[in-house]
mmCIF file of C-alpha atoms in Angstrom:
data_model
loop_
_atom_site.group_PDB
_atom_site.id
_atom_site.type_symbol
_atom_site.label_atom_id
_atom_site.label_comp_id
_atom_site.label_asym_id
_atom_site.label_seq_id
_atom_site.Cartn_x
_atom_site.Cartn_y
_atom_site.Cartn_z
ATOM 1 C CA UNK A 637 25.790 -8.586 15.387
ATOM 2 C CA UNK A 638 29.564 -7.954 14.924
ATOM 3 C CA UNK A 639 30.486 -4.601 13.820
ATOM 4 C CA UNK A 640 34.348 -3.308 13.255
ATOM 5 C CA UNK A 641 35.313 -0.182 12.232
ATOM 6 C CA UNK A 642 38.886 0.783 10.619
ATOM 7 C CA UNK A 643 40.526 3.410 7.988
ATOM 8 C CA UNK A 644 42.355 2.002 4.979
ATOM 9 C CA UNK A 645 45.804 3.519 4.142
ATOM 10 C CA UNK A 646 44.958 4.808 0.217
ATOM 11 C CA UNK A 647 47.753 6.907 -1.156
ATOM 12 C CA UNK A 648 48.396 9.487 1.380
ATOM 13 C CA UNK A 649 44.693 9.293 2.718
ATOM 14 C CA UNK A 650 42.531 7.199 4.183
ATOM 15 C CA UNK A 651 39.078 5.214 2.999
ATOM 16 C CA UNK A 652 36.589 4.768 6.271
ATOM 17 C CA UNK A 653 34.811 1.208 6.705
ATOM 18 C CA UNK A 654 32.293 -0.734 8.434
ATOM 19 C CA UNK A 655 32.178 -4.466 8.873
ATOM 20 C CA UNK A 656 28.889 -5.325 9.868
ATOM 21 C CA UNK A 657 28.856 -9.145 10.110
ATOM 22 C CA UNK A 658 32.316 -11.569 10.241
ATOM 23 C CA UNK A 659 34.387 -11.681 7.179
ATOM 24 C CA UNK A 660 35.130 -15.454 8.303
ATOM 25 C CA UNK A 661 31.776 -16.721 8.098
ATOM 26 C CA UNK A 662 32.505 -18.585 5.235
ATOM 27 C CA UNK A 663 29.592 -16.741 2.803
ATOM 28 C CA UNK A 664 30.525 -14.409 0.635
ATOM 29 C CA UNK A 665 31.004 -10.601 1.734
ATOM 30 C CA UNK A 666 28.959 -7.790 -0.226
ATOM 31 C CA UNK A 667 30.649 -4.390 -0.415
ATOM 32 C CA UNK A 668 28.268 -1.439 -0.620
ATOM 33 C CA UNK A 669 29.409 1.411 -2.857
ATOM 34 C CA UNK A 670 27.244 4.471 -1.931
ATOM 35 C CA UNK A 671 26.034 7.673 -4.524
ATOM 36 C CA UNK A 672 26.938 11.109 -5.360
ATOM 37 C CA UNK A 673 29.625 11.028 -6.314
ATOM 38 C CA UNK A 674 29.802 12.912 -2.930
ATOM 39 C CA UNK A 675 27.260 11.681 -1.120
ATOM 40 C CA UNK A 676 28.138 8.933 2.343
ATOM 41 C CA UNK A 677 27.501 6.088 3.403
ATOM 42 C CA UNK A 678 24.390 6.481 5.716
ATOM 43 C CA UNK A 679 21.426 6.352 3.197
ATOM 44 C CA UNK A 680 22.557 3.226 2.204
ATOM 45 C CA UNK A 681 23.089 1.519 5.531
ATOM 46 C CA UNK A 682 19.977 -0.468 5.309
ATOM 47 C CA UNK A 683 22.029 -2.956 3.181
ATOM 48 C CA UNK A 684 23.783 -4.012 6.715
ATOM 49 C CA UNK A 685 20.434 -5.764 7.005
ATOM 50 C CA UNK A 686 21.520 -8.653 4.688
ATOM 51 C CA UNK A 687 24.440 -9.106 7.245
ATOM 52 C CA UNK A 688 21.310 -11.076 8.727
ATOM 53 C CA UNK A 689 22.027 -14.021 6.898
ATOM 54 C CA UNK A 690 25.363 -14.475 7.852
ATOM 55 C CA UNK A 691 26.659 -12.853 5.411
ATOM 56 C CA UNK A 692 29.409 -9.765 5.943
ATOM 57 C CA UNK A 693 28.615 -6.137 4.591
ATOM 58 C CA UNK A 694 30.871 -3.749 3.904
ATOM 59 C CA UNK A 695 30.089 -0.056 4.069
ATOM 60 C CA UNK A 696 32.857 2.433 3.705
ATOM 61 C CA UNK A 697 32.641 6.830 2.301
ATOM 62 C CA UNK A 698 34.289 7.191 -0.515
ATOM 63 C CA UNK A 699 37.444 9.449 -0.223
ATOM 64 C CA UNK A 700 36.522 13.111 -0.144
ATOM 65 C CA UNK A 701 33.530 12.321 1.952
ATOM 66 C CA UNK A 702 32.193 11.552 5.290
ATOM 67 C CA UNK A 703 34.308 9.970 7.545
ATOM 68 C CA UNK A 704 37.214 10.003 4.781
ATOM 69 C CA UNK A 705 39.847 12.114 4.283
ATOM 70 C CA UNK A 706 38.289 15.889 2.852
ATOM 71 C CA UNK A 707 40.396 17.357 0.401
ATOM 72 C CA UNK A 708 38.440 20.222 -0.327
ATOM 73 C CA UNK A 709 41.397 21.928 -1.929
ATOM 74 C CA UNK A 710 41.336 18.602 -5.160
ATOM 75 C CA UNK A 711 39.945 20.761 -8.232
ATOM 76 C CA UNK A 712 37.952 18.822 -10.759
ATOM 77 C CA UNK A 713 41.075 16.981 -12.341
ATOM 78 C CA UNK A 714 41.374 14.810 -9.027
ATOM 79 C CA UNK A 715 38.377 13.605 -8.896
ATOM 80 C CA UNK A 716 38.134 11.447 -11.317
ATOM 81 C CA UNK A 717 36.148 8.017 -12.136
ATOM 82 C CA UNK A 718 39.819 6.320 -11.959
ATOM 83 C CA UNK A 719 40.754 7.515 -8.086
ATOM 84 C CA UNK A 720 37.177 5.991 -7.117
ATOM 85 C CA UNK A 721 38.409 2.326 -8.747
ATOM 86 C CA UNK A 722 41.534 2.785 -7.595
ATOM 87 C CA UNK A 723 40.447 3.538 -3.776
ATOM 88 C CA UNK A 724 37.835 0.338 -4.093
ATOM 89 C CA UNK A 725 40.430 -2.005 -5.443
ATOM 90 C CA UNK A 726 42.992 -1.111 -2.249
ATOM 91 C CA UNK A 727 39.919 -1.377 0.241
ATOM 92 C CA UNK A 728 39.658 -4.900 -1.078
ATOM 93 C CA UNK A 729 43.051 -5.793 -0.776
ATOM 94 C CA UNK A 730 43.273 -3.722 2.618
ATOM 95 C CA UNK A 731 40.029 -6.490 3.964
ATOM 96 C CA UNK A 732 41.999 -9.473 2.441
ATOM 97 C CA UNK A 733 38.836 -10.007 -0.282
ATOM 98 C CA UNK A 734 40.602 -10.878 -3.028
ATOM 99 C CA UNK A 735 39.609 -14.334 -3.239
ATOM 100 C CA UNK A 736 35.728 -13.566 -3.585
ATOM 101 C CA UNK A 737 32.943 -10.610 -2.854
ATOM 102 C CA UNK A 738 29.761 -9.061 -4.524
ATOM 103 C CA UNK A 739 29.353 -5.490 -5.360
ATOM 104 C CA UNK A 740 26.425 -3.300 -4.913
ATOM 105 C CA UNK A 741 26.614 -0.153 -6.062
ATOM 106 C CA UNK A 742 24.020 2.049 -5.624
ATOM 107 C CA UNK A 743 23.472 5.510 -8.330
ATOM 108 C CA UNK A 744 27.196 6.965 -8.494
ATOM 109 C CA UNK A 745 28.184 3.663 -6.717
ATOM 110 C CA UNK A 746 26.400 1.493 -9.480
ATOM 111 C CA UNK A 747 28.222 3.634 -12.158
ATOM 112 C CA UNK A 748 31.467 3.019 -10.178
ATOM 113 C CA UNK A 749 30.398 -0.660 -9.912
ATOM 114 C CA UNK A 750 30.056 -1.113 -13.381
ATOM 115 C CA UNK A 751 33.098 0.644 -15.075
ATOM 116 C CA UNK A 752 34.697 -2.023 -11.989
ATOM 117 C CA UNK A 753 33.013 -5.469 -13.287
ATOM 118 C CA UNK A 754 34.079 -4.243 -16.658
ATOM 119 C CA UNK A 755 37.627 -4.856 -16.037
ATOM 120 C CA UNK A 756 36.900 -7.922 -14.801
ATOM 121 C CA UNK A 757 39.168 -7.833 -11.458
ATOM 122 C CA UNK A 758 39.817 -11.076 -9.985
ATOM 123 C CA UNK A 759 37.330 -11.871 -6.954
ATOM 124 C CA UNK A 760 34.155 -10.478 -7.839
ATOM 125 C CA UNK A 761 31.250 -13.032 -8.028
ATOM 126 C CA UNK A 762 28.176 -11.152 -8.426
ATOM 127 C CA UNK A 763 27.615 -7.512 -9.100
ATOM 128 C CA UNK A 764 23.983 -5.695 -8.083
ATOM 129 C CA UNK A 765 23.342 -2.074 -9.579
ATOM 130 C CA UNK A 766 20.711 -0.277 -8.106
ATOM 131 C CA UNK A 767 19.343 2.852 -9.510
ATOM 132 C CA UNK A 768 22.256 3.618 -11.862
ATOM 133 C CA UNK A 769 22.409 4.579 -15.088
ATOM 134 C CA UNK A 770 24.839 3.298 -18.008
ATOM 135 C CA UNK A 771 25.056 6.682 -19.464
ATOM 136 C CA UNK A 772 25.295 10.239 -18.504
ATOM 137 C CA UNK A 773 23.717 11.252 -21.296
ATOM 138 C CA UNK A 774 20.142 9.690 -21.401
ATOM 139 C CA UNK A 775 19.961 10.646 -17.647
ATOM 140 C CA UNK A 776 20.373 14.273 -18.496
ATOM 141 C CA UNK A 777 17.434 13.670 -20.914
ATOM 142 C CA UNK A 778 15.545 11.211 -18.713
ATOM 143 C CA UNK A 779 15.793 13.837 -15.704
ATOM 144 C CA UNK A 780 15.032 16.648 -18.287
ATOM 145 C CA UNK A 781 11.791 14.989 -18.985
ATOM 146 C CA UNK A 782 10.769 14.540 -15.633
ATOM 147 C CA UNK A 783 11.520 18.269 -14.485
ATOM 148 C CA UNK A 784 9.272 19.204 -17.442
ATOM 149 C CA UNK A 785 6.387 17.683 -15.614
ATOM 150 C CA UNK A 786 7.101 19.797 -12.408
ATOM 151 C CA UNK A 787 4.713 22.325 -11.557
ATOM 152 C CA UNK A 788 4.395 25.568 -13.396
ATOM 153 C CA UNK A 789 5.431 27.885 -10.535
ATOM 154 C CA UNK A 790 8.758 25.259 -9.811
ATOM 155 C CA UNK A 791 10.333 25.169 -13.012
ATOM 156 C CA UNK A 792 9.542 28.666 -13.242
ATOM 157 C CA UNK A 793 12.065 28.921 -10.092
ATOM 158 C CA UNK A 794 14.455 26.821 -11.412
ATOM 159 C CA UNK A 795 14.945 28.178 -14.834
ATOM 160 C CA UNK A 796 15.159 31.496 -14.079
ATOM 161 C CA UNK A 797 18.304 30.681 -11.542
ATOM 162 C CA UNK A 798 19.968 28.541 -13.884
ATOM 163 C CA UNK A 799 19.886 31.306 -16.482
ATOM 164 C CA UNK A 800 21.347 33.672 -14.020
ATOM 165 C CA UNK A 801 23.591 31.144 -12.469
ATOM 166 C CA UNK A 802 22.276 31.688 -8.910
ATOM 167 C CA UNK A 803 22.213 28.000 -8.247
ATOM 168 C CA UNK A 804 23.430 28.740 -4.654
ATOM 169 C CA UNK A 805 19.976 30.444 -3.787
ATOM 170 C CA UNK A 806 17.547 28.956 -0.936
ATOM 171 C CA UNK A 807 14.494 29.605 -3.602
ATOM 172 C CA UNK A 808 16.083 27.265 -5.786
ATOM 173 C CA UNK A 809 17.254 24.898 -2.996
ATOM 174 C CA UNK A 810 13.430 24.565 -2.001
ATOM 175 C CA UNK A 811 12.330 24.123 -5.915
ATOM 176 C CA UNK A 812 14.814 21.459 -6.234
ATOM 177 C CA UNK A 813 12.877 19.482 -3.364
ATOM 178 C CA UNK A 814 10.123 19.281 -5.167
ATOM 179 C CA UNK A 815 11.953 16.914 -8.160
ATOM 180 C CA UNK A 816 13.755 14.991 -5.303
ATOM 181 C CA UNK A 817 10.587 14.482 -3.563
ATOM 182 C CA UNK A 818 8.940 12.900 -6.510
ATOM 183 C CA UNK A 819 12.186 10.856 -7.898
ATOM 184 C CA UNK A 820 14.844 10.752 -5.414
ATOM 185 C CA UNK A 821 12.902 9.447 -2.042
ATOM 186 C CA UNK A 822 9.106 9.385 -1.931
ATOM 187 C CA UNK A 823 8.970 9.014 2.013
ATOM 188 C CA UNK A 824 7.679 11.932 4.266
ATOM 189 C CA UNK A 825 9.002 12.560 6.076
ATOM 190 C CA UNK A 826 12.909 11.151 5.417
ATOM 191 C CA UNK A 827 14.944 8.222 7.245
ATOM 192 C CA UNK A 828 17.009 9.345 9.533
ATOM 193 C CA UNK A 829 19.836 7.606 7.639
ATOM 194 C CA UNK A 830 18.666 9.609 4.660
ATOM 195 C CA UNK A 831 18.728 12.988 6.583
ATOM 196 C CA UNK A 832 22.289 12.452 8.299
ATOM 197 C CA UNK A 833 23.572 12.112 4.587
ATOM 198 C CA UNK A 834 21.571 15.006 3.319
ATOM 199 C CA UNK A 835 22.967 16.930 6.164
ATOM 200 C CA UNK A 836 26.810 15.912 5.179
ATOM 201 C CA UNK A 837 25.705 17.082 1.460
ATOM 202 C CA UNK A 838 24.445 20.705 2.870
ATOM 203 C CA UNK A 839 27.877 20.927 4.809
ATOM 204 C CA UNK A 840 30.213 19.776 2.077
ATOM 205 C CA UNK A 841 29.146 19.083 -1.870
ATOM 206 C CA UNK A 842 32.561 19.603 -3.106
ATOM 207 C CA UNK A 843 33.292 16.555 -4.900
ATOM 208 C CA UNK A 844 29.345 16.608 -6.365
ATOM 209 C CA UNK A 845 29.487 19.735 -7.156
ATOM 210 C CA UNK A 846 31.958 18.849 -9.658
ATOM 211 C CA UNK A 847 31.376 15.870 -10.738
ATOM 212 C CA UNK A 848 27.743 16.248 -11.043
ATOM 213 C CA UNK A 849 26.499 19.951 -10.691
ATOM 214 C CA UNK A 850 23.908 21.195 -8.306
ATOM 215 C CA UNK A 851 21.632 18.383 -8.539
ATOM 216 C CA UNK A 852 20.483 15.792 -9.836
ATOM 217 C CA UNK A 853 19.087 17.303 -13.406
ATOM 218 C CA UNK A 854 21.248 20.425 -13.999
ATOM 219 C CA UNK A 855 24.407 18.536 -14.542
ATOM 220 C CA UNK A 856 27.136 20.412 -15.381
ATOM 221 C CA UNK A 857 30.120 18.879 -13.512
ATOM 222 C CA UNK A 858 32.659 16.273 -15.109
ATOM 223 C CA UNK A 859 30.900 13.181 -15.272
ATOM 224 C CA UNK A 860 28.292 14.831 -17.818
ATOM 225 C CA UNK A 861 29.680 13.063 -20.808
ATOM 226 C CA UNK A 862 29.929 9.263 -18.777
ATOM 227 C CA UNK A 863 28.781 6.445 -20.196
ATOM 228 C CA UNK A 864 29.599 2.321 -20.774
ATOM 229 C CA UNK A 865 26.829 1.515 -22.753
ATOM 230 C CA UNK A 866 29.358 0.069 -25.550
ATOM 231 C CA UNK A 867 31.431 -1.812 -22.867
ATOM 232 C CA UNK A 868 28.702 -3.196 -20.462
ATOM 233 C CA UNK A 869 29.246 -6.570 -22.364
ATOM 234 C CA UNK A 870 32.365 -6.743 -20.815
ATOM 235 C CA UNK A 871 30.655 -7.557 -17.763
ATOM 236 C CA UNK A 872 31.423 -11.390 -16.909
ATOM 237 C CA UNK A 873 29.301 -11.968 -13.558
ATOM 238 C CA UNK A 874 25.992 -12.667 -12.880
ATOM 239 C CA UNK A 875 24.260 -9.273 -12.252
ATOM 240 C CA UNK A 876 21.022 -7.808 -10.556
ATOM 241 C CA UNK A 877 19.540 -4.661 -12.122
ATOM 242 C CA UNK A 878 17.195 -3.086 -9.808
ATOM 243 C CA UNK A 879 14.864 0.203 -9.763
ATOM 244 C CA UNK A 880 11.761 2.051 -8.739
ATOM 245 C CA UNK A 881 8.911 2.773 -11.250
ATOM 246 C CA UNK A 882 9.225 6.464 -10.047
ATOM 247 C CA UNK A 883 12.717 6.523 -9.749
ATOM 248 C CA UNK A 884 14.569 8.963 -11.602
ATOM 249 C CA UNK A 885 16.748 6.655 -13.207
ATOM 250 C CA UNK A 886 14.688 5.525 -15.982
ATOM 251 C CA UNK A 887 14.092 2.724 -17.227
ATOM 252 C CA UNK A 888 15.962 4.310 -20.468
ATOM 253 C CA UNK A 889 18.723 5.115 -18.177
ATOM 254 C CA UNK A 890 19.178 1.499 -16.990
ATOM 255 C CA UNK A 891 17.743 -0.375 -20.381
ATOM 256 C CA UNK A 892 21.564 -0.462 -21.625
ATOM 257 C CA UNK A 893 22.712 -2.624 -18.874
ATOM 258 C CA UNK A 894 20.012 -5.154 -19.452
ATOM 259 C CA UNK A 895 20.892 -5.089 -22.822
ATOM 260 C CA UNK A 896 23.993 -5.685 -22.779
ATOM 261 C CA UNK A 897 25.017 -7.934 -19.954
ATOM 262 C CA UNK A 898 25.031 -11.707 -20.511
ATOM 263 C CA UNK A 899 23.718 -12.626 -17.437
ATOM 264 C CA UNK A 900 21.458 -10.203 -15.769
ATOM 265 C CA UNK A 901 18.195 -10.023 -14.296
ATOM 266 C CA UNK A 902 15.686 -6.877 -13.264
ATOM 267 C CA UNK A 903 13.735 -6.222 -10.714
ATOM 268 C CA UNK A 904 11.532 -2.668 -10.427
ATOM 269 C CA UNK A 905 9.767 -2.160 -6.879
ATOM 270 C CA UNK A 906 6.237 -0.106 -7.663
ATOM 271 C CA UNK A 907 6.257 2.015 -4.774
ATOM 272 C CA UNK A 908 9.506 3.537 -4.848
ATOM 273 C CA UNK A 909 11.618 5.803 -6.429
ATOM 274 C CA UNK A 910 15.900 6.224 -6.326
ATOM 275 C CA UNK A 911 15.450 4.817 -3.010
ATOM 276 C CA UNK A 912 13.878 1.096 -2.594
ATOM 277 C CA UNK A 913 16.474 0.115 0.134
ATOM 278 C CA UNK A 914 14.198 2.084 2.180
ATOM 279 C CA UNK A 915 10.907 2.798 0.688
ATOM 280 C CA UNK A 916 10.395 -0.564 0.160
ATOM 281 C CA UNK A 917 12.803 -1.838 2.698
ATOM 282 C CA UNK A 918 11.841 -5.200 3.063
ATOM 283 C CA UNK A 919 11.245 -6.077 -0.179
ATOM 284 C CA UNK A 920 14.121 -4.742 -1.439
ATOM 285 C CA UNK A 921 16.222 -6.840 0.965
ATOM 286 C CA UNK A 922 14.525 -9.814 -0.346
ATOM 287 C CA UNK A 923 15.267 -9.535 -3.633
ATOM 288 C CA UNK A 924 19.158 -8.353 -3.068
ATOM 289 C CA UNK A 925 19.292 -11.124 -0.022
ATOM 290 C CA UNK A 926 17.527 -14.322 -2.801
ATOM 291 C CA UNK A 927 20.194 -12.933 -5.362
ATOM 292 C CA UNK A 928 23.306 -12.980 -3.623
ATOM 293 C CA UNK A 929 21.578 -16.691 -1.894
ATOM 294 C CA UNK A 930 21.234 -17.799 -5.317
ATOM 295 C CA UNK A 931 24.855 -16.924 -6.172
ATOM 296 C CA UNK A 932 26.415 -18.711 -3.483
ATOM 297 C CA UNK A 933 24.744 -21.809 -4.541
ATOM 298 C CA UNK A 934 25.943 -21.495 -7.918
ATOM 299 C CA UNK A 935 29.251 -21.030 -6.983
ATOM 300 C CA UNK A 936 29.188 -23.850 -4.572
ATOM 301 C CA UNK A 937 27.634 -26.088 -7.275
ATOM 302 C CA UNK A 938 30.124 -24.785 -10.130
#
């Protein structure tokens, strides 16, 4: 399988890419937006999988990340949901896509994805979300909810560092393990691919830090007020909504999208949680690969 590597010129930075697959084949290339925001591009490599087909995949970390240019001196005003649309839209134009692509995005990158399709930007045929929510808001109640049914002695651990704003400390580290092991990847132990991008979060969680908070249910960074549930009509392309039934977006965080979206369909995998592009790895590529099959058809036929 062909795979390039390359940095896209973005302001006075650079964007980091993989091609896995040739842009030339004639099928339509699917861009991968990953998490966070902050998070890279390694727990969602399993999407190069659908390069299979013949079909190109596009990975690239999202500026402040990975193999990106770090600007860990950017306060909170810098990061902001505009830089991430504005990086995406010069990586397409940097790859030459503008004539046609899909978008996955996956959590943050579904988030990202959707604020996209909902300026309708020339090129994009199909748009996948994949355990995102359409507002910030009914996650932090959704996630609320699920850290009440934590164990006793956990939330106990949790609480009490919250209160005294200790959010730093190993104890609460290792309590916070215990919610992601139930709702953010059910697999014991972790993918490698999983680990290398935990391992880039314990080294540098800057940009989540402040857009999000310290994890995934104490959210106290910038993006705690997000939401597109009153534009997600805007949304012109055929669209895949998928989830886990333990995942911890809900299906209350994700219910808005299907909703509102003309033309969208929803798929939850049973044995997985924020992760099905590897809990239920092949599977998951089935249902993302027979999407994106049944949009090429339909744009060869229309």
């Amino acid at each position: 399988m062909q795979v390039t590597e390359g940095k896209a010129p973005f302001r006075d930075y650079e964007t980091w890419y993989r091609v896995t697959g040739d842009l030339t084949s004639g099928l339509t290339p699917l861009i991968v937006a990953h998490g966070g925001p902050g998070c890279t591009h390694d727990y969602v490599e399993s999407f190069a999988a659908l390069a299979g087909a013949g079909r190109a995949v596009i990975h690239y970390d999202q500026i402040g990340n990975g193999r990106s240019t770090r600007l860990p001196e950017k306060g909170a005003e810098f990061w902001t949901v505009d830089l991430f649309l504005d990086e995406l839209t010069n990586l397409i134009a940097h790859l030459g896509l503008g004539r046609g692509y899909y978008l996955l995005g996956q959590s943050w990158g579904g988030m990202l994805g959707a604020e996209f399709a909902i300026t309708r930007p020339a090129g994009l045929k199909a748009l996948v979300l994949a355990d995102s929510p359409a507002s910030m808001p009914v996650w932090i109640e959704e996630t609320g909810r699920l850290r009440d049914a934590l164990p006793e002695e956990v939330k106990e651990v949790l609480s009490r560092h919250e209160a005294a704003g200790t959010t730093d400390h190993p104890d609460y580290a290792r309590a916070t393990k215990a919610f992601n092991a139930r709702h953010v990847c059910r697999l014991d132990p972790l993918p490698d691919a999983v680990k290398r991008t935990n391992a880039a979060m314990e080294a540098d969680s800057h940009v989540y830090n402040l857009m999000i908070g310290p994890n995934e249910f104490h959210i106290t960074g910038t993006l705690a007020d997000w939401s597109v549930v009153n534009r997600v009509h805007l949304i012109e392309v055929p669209t895949l909504l998928i989830s886990g039934a333990f995942d911890e977006a809900t299906p209350a965080t994700v219910q808005p999208f299907a909703d509102g979206i003309p033309d969208v369909r929803w798929h939850v995998f049973p044995n997985s949680s924020h992760m099905p592009h590897v809990e239920e790895f092949d599977d998951c590529m089935k249902v993302v690969g027979d999407f994106l099959a049944r949009c090429d058809v339909e744009q060869s036929t229309g």
